Short mmCIF file of C-alpha atoms in Angstrom, two decimals:
data_model
loop_
_atom_site.label_atom_id
_atom_site.label_comp_id
_atom_site.label_asym_id
_atom_site.label_seq_id
_atom_site.Cartn_x
_atom_site.Cartn_y
_atom_site.Cartn_z
CA MET A 1 -21.04 18.43 -9.09
CA PHE A 2 -19.43 20.42 -6.30
CA MET A 3 -21.33 20.00 -3.05
CA PRO A 4 -22.38 23.16 -1.16
CA ASN A 5 -21.70 23.58 2.53
CA ALA A 6 -24.26 21.93 4.76
CA PRO A 7 -26.85 24.30 6.29
CA ILE A 8 -25.65 25.63 9.64
CA GLY A 9 -27.43 24.18 12.64
CA GLN A 10 -28.93 21.24 10.79
CA PRO A 11 -27.46 17.96 12.03
CA VAL A 12 -26.46 15.54 9.28
CA PRO A 13 -25.32 11.94 9.67
CA GLY A 14 -21.67 10.97 9.13
CA PHE A 15 -20.12 7.73 7.97
CA SER A 16 -20.29 4.70 10.23
CA ASP A 17 -19.28 1.04 10.27
CA ALA A 18 -22.50 0.36 8.34
CA ASP A 19 -20.95 2.21 5.36
CA LEU A 20 -17.79 0.09 5.22
CA ILE A 21 -17.11 -2.25 2.32
CA LYS A 22 -13.52 -3.12 3.30
CA ARG A 23 -11.63 -3.25 6.60
CA SER A 24 -7.95 -4.19 6.89
CA ALA A 25 -7.08 -7.66 8.25
CA SER A 26 -10.75 -8.44 8.84
CA SER A 27 -14.04 -8.78 7.04
CA VAL A 28 -17.20 -6.69 7.09
CA PRO A 29 -20.79 -7.64 6.26
CA GLU A 30 -22.41 -6.33 3.12
CA PRO A 31 -23.53 -2.76 3.92
CA ALA A 32 -27.26 -2.19 4.23
CA ARG A 33 -26.97 0.94 2.08
CA ARG A 34 -24.63 1.86 -0.74
CA LEU A 35 -23.34 5.42 -0.90
CA THR A 36 -22.88 7.01 -4.30
CA GLU A 37 -19.27 6.78 -5.46
CA VAL A 38 -17.51 10.13 -5.24
CA ALA A 39 -14.36 11.40 -6.93
CA LYS A 40 -12.05 14.38 -7.10
CA LEU A 41 -11.03 15.48 -10.58
CA ILE A 42 -7.78 17.43 -10.96
CA ASP A 43 -7.47 19.19 -14.31
CA ILE A 44 -3.75 19.78 -14.64
CA SER A 45 -4.24 22.04 -17.65
CA LYS A 46 -5.99 24.57 -15.36
CA CYS A 47 -3.51 24.40 -12.46
CA ILE A 48 -1.33 27.49 -11.87
CA GLY A 49 0.69 26.00 -9.00
CA CYS A 50 -0.45 28.60 -6.45
CA LYS A 51 -0.52 26.01 -3.62
CA ALA A 52 -3.84 27.25 -2.25
CA CYS A 53 -4.83 23.57 -2.06
CA GLN A 54 -1.83 22.84 0.15
CA SER A 55 -2.68 25.72 2.47
CA ALA A 56 -6.33 24.68 2.67
CA CYS A 57 -5.30 21.11 3.52
CA ILE A 58 -3.04 22.34 6.32
CA GLU A 59 -5.73 24.62 7.69
CA TRP A 60 -8.54 22.07 7.63
CA ASN A 61 -6.50 19.22 9.09
CA ASP A 62 -4.71 21.51 11.56
CA THR A 63 -1.31 20.09 10.68
CA HIS A 64 1.99 21.87 11.15
CA PRO A 65 4.53 20.95 8.44
CA GLU A 66 8.12 21.76 9.23
CA MET A 67 9.66 24.84 7.63
CA GLU A 68 12.34 23.78 5.14
CA THR A 69 15.21 25.57 3.44
CA PHE A 70 15.32 26.11 -0.33
CA GLN A 71 16.41 22.94 -2.10
CA GLY A 72 16.47 24.13 -5.69
CA THR A 73 12.81 23.39 -6.37
CA TYR A 74 9.47 25.15 -6.05
CA MET A 75 8.22 22.20 -4.02
CA ASN A 76 7.91 23.05 -0.36
CA PRO A 77 8.15 20.83 1.54
CA HIS A 78 10.23 18.77 -0.86
CA ASP A 79 8.08 15.65 -0.31
CA LEU A 80 4.89 14.44 1.34
CA THR A 81 5.19 14.17 5.11
CA PRO A 82 2.99 12.98 8.02
CA ASN A 83 1.88 16.63 8.28
CA MET A 84 1.63 17.42 4.55
CA PHE A 85 -1.06 15.29 2.93
CA THR A 86 -0.98 16.95 -0.49
CA LEU A 87 1.91 18.46 -2.42
CA MET A 88 2.34 20.43 -5.62
CA ARG A 89 5.04 18.75 -7.71
CA PHE A 90 6.72 20.81 -10.43
CA ASN A 91 8.48 19.36 -13.45
CA GLU A 92 10.14 20.93 -16.47
CA TRP A 93 9.53 18.59 -19.40
CA THR A 94 10.67 18.76 -22.98
CA ASN A 95 7.90 17.68 -25.31
CA PRO A 96 9.53 15.13 -27.66
CA GLU A 97 7.08 16.00 -30.45
CA THR A 98 7.62 19.79 -30.41
CA ASP A 99 11.01 19.99 -28.64
CA LYS A 100 9.51 22.74 -26.50
CA LEU A 101 9.83 23.07 -22.74
CA GLU A 102 6.60 22.60 -20.79
CA TRP A 103 5.93 23.30 -17.13
CA LEU A 104 3.94 20.36 -15.76
CA ILE A 105 2.45 20.80 -12.29
CA ARG A 106 0.71 17.96 -10.46
CA LYS A 107 -1.11 17.90 -7.15
CA ASP A 108 0.14 14.74 -5.44
CA GLY A 109 -1.66 12.80 -2.70
CA CYS A 110 -3.70 9.69 -1.99
CA MET A 111 -5.53 8.40 -5.07
CA HIS A 112 -8.19 6.48 -3.08
CA CYS A 113 -7.91 3.35 -5.24
CA SER A 114 -10.94 1.12 -5.71
CA ASP A 115 -8.60 -1.77 -4.88
CA PRO A 116 -6.37 -0.10 -2.25
CA GLY A 117 -2.96 -1.74 -1.86
CA CYS A 118 -2.43 -0.04 1.52
CA LEU A 119 -5.54 -1.71 2.93
CA LYS A 120 -4.62 -5.07 1.42
CA ALA A 121 -1.11 -4.97 2.94
CA CYS A 122 -2.17 -3.72 6.39
CA PRO A 123 -1.96 -6.42 9.11
CA ALA A 124 -3.73 -4.34 11.80
CA PRO A 125 -7.49 -5.06 12.05
CA GLY A 126 -9.49 -1.94 11.23
CA ALA A 127 -6.50 0.40 10.80
CA ILE A 128 -7.53 1.13 7.19
CA VAL A 129 -11.14 1.16 5.97
CA GLN A 130 -12.94 1.86 2.74
CA TYR A 131 -16.43 3.35 2.62
CA SER A 132 -18.93 2.39 -0.06
CA ASN A 133 -18.46 5.82 -1.67
CA GLY A 134 -14.85 4.79 -2.42
CA ILE A 135 -12.99 6.88 0.18
CA VAL A 136 -10.07 5.07 1.84
CA ASP A 137 -9.52 6.27 5.40
CA PHE A 138 -7.00 5.57 8.17
CA VAL A 139 -8.18 4.82 11.73
CA HIS A 140 -5.20 5.92 13.76
CA ASP A 141 -6.31 4.29 17.01
CA ASN A 142 -5.88 0.91 15.30
CA CYS A 143 -2.61 1.70 13.46
CA ILE A 144 0.50 -0.11 14.72
CA GLY A 145 2.95 1.93 12.63
CA CYS A 146 4.42 -1.10 10.83
CA GLY A 147 4.68 0.76 7.51
CA TYR A 148 3.25 -2.09 5.42
CA CYS A 149 0.72 0.38 3.94
CA VAL A 150 3.64 2.29 2.44
CA LYS A 151 4.93 -0.88 0.78
CA GLY A 152 1.46 -1.77 -0.47
CA CYS A 153 0.75 1.63 -2.08
CA PRO A 154 1.70 1.75 -5.78
CA PHE A 155 1.78 5.57 -5.56
CA ASN A 156 4.13 5.79 -2.52
CA ILE A 157 1.77 8.01 -0.55
CA PRO A 158 1.42 7.14 3.19
CA ARG A 159 4.02 8.53 5.57
CA ILE A 160 4.85 7.25 9.05
CA SER A 161 5.13 9.81 11.82
CA GLN A 162 8.27 9.59 13.92
CA THR A 163 6.34 11.25 16.75
CA ASP A 164 3.39 8.90 17.31
CA HIS A 165 4.41 6.10 14.88
CA LYS A 166 1.13 6.23 12.97
CA ALA A 167 0.54 6.35 9.20
CA TYR A 168 -0.91 9.50 7.61
CA LYS A 169 -2.27 10.49 4.20
CA CYS A 170 -5.07 12.47 2.53
CA THR A 171 -8.51 11.33 3.69
CA LEU A 172 -10.32 13.07 0.82
CA CYS A 173 -11.73 15.17 3.67
CA SER A 174 -13.99 12.28 4.65
CA ASP A 175 -15.23 14.33 7.61
CA ARG A 176 -16.35 17.13 5.28
CA VAL A 177 -17.82 14.77 2.69
CA ALA A 178 -19.78 12.99 5.43
CA VAL A 179 -21.66 16.24 6.12
CA GLY A 180 -22.25 17.19 2.50
CA GLN A 181 -19.20 19.37 1.88
CA GLY A 182 -16.44 18.97 -0.68
CA PRO A 183 -12.71 18.58 0.11
CA ALA A 184 -11.00 21.70 1.44
CA CYS A 185 -8.51 21.76 -1.45
CA ALA A 186 -11.32 21.87 -4.03
CA LYS A 187 -13.00 24.65 -2.09
CA ALA A 188 -9.83 26.76 -2.11
CA CYS A 189 -8.70 26.30 -5.74
CA PRO A 190 -8.99 29.71 -7.50
CA THR A 191 -8.97 28.31 -11.06
CA HIS A 192 -11.43 25.46 -10.53
CA ALA A 193 -8.70 23.00 -11.45
CA ILE A 194 -10.07 20.75 -8.69
CA SER A 195 -13.66 19.54 -8.91
CA PHE A 196 -15.56 17.19 -6.65
CA GLY A 197 -18.78 15.24 -7.12
CA THR A 198 -20.00 11.79 -8.01
CA LYS A 199 -17.57 9.69 -10.00
CA ASP A 200 -19.94 9.60 -12.97
CA GLU A 201 -20.18 13.40 -12.94
CA MET A 202 -16.41 13.78 -12.76
CA LYS A 203 -15.88 11.37 -15.65
CA ALA A 204 -18.40 13.33 -17.74
CA GLU A 205 -16.64 16.60 -16.86
CA ALA A 206 -13.30 15.03 -17.76
CA ALA A 207 -14.66 13.93 -21.14
CA ASP A 208 -15.65 17.54 -21.91
CA ARG A 209 -12.22 18.82 -20.84
CA VAL A 210 -10.42 16.21 -22.94
CA LYS A 211 -12.52 17.18 -25.95
CA ASP A 212 -11.59 20.84 -25.40
CA LEU A 213 -7.89 20.01 -25.03
CA ASN A 214 -7.98 17.90 -28.20
CA ALA A 215 -9.45 20.88 -30.06
CA ARG A 216 -6.58 23.04 -28.77
CA GLY A 217 -3.93 20.71 -30.16
CA TYR A 218 -3.36 18.32 -27.26
CA LYS A 219 -4.10 15.18 -29.25
CA ASN A 220 -2.93 12.88 -26.43
CA ALA A 221 -5.07 14.48 -23.72
CA GLY A 222 -6.96 11.99 -21.60
CA LEU A 223 -8.31 10.91 -18.23
CA TYR A 224 -6.04 9.17 -15.70
CA ASP A 225 -8.15 6.54 -13.93
CA PRO A 226 -5.79 3.52 -13.91
CA PRO A 227 -7.53 0.12 -14.21
CA GLY A 228 -4.62 -1.72 -12.55
CA VAL A 229 -5.96 -0.64 -9.13
CA GLY A 230 -9.62 -0.89 -10.14
CA GLY A 231 -9.78 2.82 -10.96
CA THR A 232 -9.30 5.65 -8.49
CA HIS A 233 -11.43 8.21 -6.69
CA VAL A 234 -8.89 10.94 -7.42
CA MET A 235 -8.48 11.34 -11.17
CA TYR A 236 -6.41 13.60 -13.40
CA VAL A 237 -7.05 15.24 -16.73
CA LEU A 238 -3.62 15.12 -18.41
CA GLN A 239 -2.56 17.00 -21.52
CA HIS A 240 -0.18 14.12 -22.29
CA ALA A 241 -2.05 11.07 -21.02
CA ASN A 242 0.12 8.80 -23.18
CA ASP A 243 3.04 9.55 -20.84
CA PRO A 244 1.88 10.01 -17.20
CA THR A 245 5.48 9.66 -16.00
CA ALA A 246 6.16 13.17 -17.35
CA TYR A 247 4.08 14.45 -14.43
CA SER A 248 6.68 13.88 -11.70
CA ASN A 249 6.74 10.11 -12.22
CA LEU A 250 3.02 9.44 -12.04
CA PRO A 251 2.90 5.63 -12.60
CA LYS A 252 1.79 4.64 -16.09
CA ASP A 253 0.20 1.35 -15.04
CA PRO A 254 0.11 1.19 -11.22
CA LYS A 255 -0.61 -2.17 -9.63
CA ILE A 256 -0.42 -3.66 -6.16
CA SER A 257 2.95 -5.39 -5.77
CA SER A 258 3.05 -9.11 -6.50
CA LEU A 259 4.53 -9.68 -3.02
CA VAL A 260 1.45 -8.19 -1.34
CA GLN A 261 -0.86 -10.04 -3.71
CA ALA A 262 0.90 -13.32 -2.89
CA TRP A 263 0.93 -12.63 0.83
CA LYS A 264 -2.78 -11.88 0.94
CA GLY A 265 -3.71 -14.36 -1.77
CA ALA A 266 -2.10 -17.75 -2.43
CA GLY A 267 0.46 -17.27 0.36
CA LYS A 268 -2.30 -16.68 2.92
CA PHE A 269 -4.13 -19.87 1.96
CA ALA A 270 -0.86 -21.84 1.79
CA GLY A 271 -0.03 -20.69 5.33
CA LEU A 272 -3.47 -21.66 6.62
CA ALA A 273 -3.13 -25.04 4.90
CA ALA A 274 0.28 -25.59 6.54
CA ILE A 275 -1.14 -24.72 9.97
CA GLY A 276 -4.05 -27.09 9.39
CA PHE A 277 -1.72 -29.88 8.28
CA ALA A 278 0.47 -29.42 11.36
CA ALA A 279 -2.59 -29.58 13.62
CA VAL A 280 -3.88 -32.76 11.96
CA ALA A 281 -0.41 -34.34 12.13
CA SER A 282 -0.16 -33.55 15.87
CA VAL A 283 -3.55 -35.15 16.56
CA ALA A 284 -2.66 -38.21 14.46
CA HIS A 285 0.65 -38.62 16.30
CA ALA A 286 -1.11 -38.42 19.68
CA VAL A 287 -3.71 -41.03 18.61
CA PHE A 288 -1.44 -43.57 16.96
CA ALA A 289 1.93 -43.08 18.66
CA GLY A 290 0.70 -41.79 22.00
CA GLN A 291 2.33 -39.17 24.16
CA ASN A 292 6.10 -39.03 24.58
CA LYS A 293 7.16 -40.68 27.86
CA VAL A 294 10.40 -40.52 29.84
CA THR A 295 11.82 -44.03 30.25
CA LYS A 296 13.95 -45.27 33.11
CA HIS A 297 16.93 -45.33 30.75
CA ASP A 298 16.39 -41.61 29.93
CA GLU A 299 16.30 -40.77 33.65
CA GLU A 300 19.55 -42.66 34.29
CA GLU A 301 21.31 -40.86 31.42
CA GLY A 302 20.06 -37.47 32.68
CA GLU A 303 21.34 -38.14 36.19
CA ALA A 304 24.73 -39.20 34.80
CA LEU A 305 25.05 -35.99 32.76
CA THR A 306 24.10 -33.91 35.80
CA LYS A 307 26.83 -35.54 37.89
CA GLU A 308 29.41 -34.94 35.11
CA ASP A 309 28.53 -31.24 34.93
CA ALA A 310 28.81 -30.94 38.70
#
């Protein structure tokens, strides 16, 4: 369940390279220890759209989102930015079964996929890492700002800063989790719509909430933990789990794009095979045909061309 703040004055260890299970564009050894998988559960049926989570995120990460003008929506800013890692999205939705208008509010941000498309697409060694507890983190010193992580994310989450040309997103407050605290957004939520704990605990809590929603007439209530990305470490309890797109276009069956899969899968091995073939062909040519030599005839033709140009 929700983790209390760590005792003041008592040093606690943080995450290290020994806790990594994935590292972009490189490999890591099997970690000596396995952290317990963690997850954040967002119960949309409890959310009141107060944006306390947004404010807590800004405060903890010391970001400074730009002030925007009203654009006809309660969303402010109107989209995720390099300085706004989480965003309340508001949607008016007409329930096709009751023909009644419903106000669906969703906290958007990184889903911390078990199979992260951002990490798979990233060409910069060590720019994106995944800890054994499931958190996907960005290492900005290694980021080259290419934007491939944006293309690889099936949820369209990372944003590239035009100031330092680095990619940014929610880190699930990895620095807080590393010292035994929960994410700042969960700490600030006044309705307990955001919970944090082990993934097993969050799935059990979600099952209880779904049961309660079913009893209150939401027959399609369910847990959003999409298998197409191996499950996520940010999950939703949805009143209408049969139609996630009603929640500001939450993907129904998110998957890593086939282009990224091909690039890092068959395409990668095909490229390595082509390089290997070219190397073998070069060696064979040198052994059997020998090195290219300039003949006397070639020299005479070169001198003639030089004289013509002069």
